[in-house]
Amino acid sequence: MFKKTASIVLGTSILLTSVGMGVHATTNDKEAKTTPKSSVKNVIMMVPDGYSTAYATNYRWYKGKESTMDPLLVGMVRTHSANTEVTDSAAAGTAYATGVKTNNGMVSVTPQGKELKTVLEGAESKGKSTGLVVTSSLTDATPAAFSSHVTDRNNEVAIPSQILSNNVDVILGGGKDFFLPEKLGGKQINQNLVEKAKKQGYQYVETEKQLANVKGNKVLGLFADEGMSPELDRETTKEPSLATMTTKALDTLKKDKDGFFLMVEGSQIDWAGHSHDAARAMKDAESFEKAVEEVVKFAKKDGNTLVVIAGDHDTGGMSVGGYDQYATKVDILRNVTASAPYIESKFNKDFSNVKEVVKQYTKLDLTDEEVQRIKDAKQSNGDQPIKDSDNVAYTISNIISERALIGWTSKAHTGTDVPLYAYGKGAQSFSGLKQNTDIANLLAKAMNVKLN
């Protein structure tokens, strides 16, 4: 066991002391007999953010055959939060991390503001190593819910120090700005948390190439100032893929003889749903599936690993088919090679090249009416910087969705149930219709951890 027994600071108030110095079961049959039947050495929670049955169905058509997750389907998850039928990612992440429902916007605290123990912190208390791998900022709602406690998810400046205080061994994703002494949201971050992490023994990396050379037991990888790039645009960056980060996390964490807990999030499926970018959603679903393949391969070889996969909510109210037609043309999305914001960035100032640029990145021949819709969106957008929420990118996304016969009902989340997948030791415990809080409690039970 390379993780030393240490005090773990939860924000500023809770102190837990690591225990569990003994060696847990390994894949060796003789050793496994000495471990309690309910104990699982390694637990991996994977969250395709925003992924519902509509995403799963569209992805199957997009891929042309069943996904890696399809054979692992064991049930469904109810997603509502404590104060509304439609959850946000903070409340949903809290449910998955703590086994307690809270209000939208709150991160691993009760609606009254009391801090809640997370499954990651529980794993730490058992002497296990832990990891977070995401394509969002590491301060975003889902990773924050497993590793920190704040009453308002927008208080992202308070989260990085808690991640480090929790002694998370593998920390990979975006959010560089929140770890460095930058002014964010009117608040001054006085401490350089990257330098602090180095002093705590972390190897710090910023590119895919640097990540490949990591050899130690602790790594902090910050690959973007805030969120990482969509998978559609990743080739234009030096960022690693979700699968690459996941594989490095597994290779690092498996060194601990006591086992590990790892949370992996495909964050950008949700972001694509918010902006109705169907091609981006499918490409990031593909990226997530590749990470799942690496995890399942590890679990098969290890024999003492539990893998649980579940979206935290639906995003955008995506449909399979739409616009009053009994059909879908998801295959159109396979020809899209860039996200809508990236496509927008290639338009010239007067938008005279809209037709040519869209053709280049989508193979679609826009009608005059569609070109005019994009130009009209420019007029309402003015000369503001390009963002995912811009009217131009949103209009491009909706035109592509219409061509693919994919409908949307919202720019926000919806309250539909989401599919639940599981593999490995104890997977059968997750079958059926579950509350999102059940997931955390079952994960904790698998590790012999007591939660809230």
PDB file of C-alpha atoms in Angstrom, residues 53 145 162 377:
ATOM      1  CA  THR A  53     -32.225   6.288 -23.251  1.00  0.00           C
ATOM      2  CA  ALA A 145     -19.634  16.255  -5.615  1.00  0.00           C
ATOM      3  CA  GLN A 162     -10.620  20.513  -1.040  1.00  0.00           C
ATOM      4  CA  ALA A 377     -28.509  34.585 -35.879  1.00  0.00           C
TER       5      ALA A 377
END
